[in-house]
Amino acid sequence: EPSIELIAVDQSASSEVNGATIARTVTVAVHPEQVAALAQAQTTGRLSLSLVGAGDDTVASVVEVNQRKLLGLGERLAPEQVEQKRVCTIRTRRGAEVLEIPIPCSN
């Protein structure tokens, strides 16, 4: 969906307001996938609106959204698996002394 329909903007009805007030709440019509993206964006930071003219027919491409992308972080790379040499041992007690004796690993 290239655009989101704006349904309502919060207002204060008062004759005492002389200047402009900044809206803090808006209501939009979106699909469930867009709700998830908006909710994720809201929990990770600040949302802002960019209004587009009613006659603007510019088509925006679909953008995949994930938390790392919203935060400006790069892709997470999996660490290289380094095979560690296994060392198997037996613990033996000789009085108060504990000895660890290396043995060949069977599995």
Short mmCIF file of C-alpha atoms in Angstrom, two decimals:
data_model
loop_
_atom_site.label_atom_id
_atom_site.label_comp_id
_atom_site.label_asym_id
_atom_site.label_seq_id
_atom_site.Cartn_x
_atom_site.Cartn_y
_atom_site.Cartn_z
CA GLU A 1 0.00 0.00 0.00
CA PRO A 2 1.76 3.19 -1.11
CA SER A 3 -0.17 5.50 1.19
CA ILE A 4 -1.99 5.46 4.51
CA GLU A 5 -5.37 7.12 4.82
CA LEU A 6 -5.57 9.68 7.62
CA ILE A 7 -8.96 9.48 9.36
CA ALA A 8 -8.70 11.94 12.24
CA VAL A 9 -6.35 14.30 14.09
CA ASP A 10 -6.77 15.20 17.76
CA GLN A 11 -8.15 18.66 18.48
CA SER A 12 -8.89 20.91 21.39
CA ALA A 13 -12.11 22.88 21.13
CA SER A 14 -11.52 26.09 22.99
CA SER A 15 -11.95 29.77 22.19
CA GLU A 16 -8.89 30.59 24.33
CA VAL A 17 -6.35 29.03 21.97
CA ASN A 18 -4.53 31.80 20.10
CA GLY A 19 -1.66 29.95 18.41
CA ALA A 20 -1.19 26.73 16.53
CA THR A 21 -1.10 23.49 18.48
CA ILE A 22 0.78 20.35 17.48
CA ALA A 23 -1.38 17.23 17.21
CA ARG A 24 -0.23 14.39 19.47
CA THR A 25 -2.63 11.71 18.21
CA VAL A 26 -3.78 10.69 14.75
CA THR A 27 -6.07 7.90 13.58
CA VAL A 28 -5.17 6.06 10.38
CA ALA A 29 -6.71 3.30 8.27
CA VAL A 30 -4.14 0.54 7.74
CA HIS A 31 -3.81 -3.18 7.06
CA PRO A 32 -2.79 -5.58 9.89
CA GLU A 33 0.80 -5.80 8.55
CA GLN A 34 1.05 -2.01 8.65
CA VAL A 35 -0.32 -1.98 12.21
CA ALA A 36 2.52 -4.29 13.24
CA ALA A 37 5.11 -2.05 11.55
CA LEU A 38 3.65 1.10 13.17
CA ALA A 39 3.51 -0.54 16.60
CA GLN A 40 7.12 -1.69 16.30
CA ALA A 41 8.21 1.78 15.18
CA GLN A 42 6.31 3.37 18.08
CA THR A 43 8.00 1.18 20.69
CA THR A 44 11.48 1.84 19.30
CA GLY A 45 11.29 5.59 18.87
CA ARG A 46 9.31 8.57 17.67
CA LEU A 47 6.83 8.59 14.80
CA SER A 48 6.32 11.55 12.52
CA LEU A 49 3.91 12.21 9.66
CA SER A 50 4.66 13.36 6.16
CA LEU A 51 1.58 14.69 4.40
CA VAL A 52 1.13 14.20 0.66
CA GLY A 53 -1.21 16.17 -1.58
CA ALA A 54 -4.52 14.57 -2.55
CA GLY A 55 -3.61 14.69 -6.26
CA ASP A 56 -0.14 13.18 -5.78
CA ASP A 57 -0.04 9.83 -7.60
CA THR A 58 3.61 9.02 -6.93
CA VAL A 59 3.93 5.31 -6.15
CA ALA A 60 6.35 4.36 -3.41
CA SER A 61 7.90 0.91 -3.44
CA VAL A 62 7.10 -1.60 -0.72
CA VAL A 63 9.55 -1.45 2.19
CA GLU A 64 10.23 -4.40 4.48
CA VAL A 65 10.35 -3.26 8.10
CA ASN A 66 12.15 -4.90 10.99
CA GLN A 67 13.47 -3.57 14.27
CA ARG A 68 17.11 -3.52 13.20
CA LYS A 69 16.21 -1.53 10.08
CA LEU A 70 14.07 0.92 12.08
CA LEU A 71 16.99 1.52 14.45
CA GLY A 72 19.45 1.98 11.58
CA LEU A 73 21.46 -1.14 12.44
CA GLY A 74 23.05 -3.37 9.82
CA GLU A 75 22.30 -7.02 9.21
CA ARG A 76 23.30 -9.35 12.01
CA LEU A 77 25.89 -11.81 10.80
CA ALA A 78 26.15 -15.24 12.36
CA PRO A 79 29.50 -15.81 14.07
CA GLU A 80 31.78 -18.30 12.40
CA GLN A 81 31.67 -21.72 14.00
CA VAL A 82 35.17 -22.62 15.14
CA GLU A 83 35.58 -26.29 15.89
CA GLN A 84 37.15 -26.66 19.29
CA LYS A 85 39.34 -29.60 20.10
CA ARG A 86 37.57 -31.75 22.68
CA VAL A 87 39.48 -32.68 25.77
CA CYS A 88 38.10 -35.52 27.86
CA THR A 89 39.32 -36.13 31.41
CA ILE A 90 38.75 -38.32 34.43
CA ARG A 91 38.85 -36.91 37.94
CA THR A 92 40.54 -39.09 40.52
CA ARG A 93 40.92 -38.45 44.24
CA ARG A 94 44.00 -39.32 46.19
CA GLY A 95 43.22 -38.31 49.71
CA ALA A 96 42.49 -34.55 49.64
CA GLU A 97 44.10 -34.17 46.23
CA VAL A 98 41.97 -34.24 43.02
CA LEU A 99 43.75 -35.24 39.82
CA GLU A 100 42.41 -34.67 36.29
CA ILE A 101 43.82 -37.22 33.88
CA PRO A 102 43.33 -36.66 30.11
CA ILE A 103 41.90 -39.65 28.22
CA PRO A 104 40.94 -40.27 24.56
CA CYS A 105 37.37 -39.13 23.81
CA SER A 106 35.11 -42.01 22.79
CA ASN A 107 32.33 -40.07 21.03
#
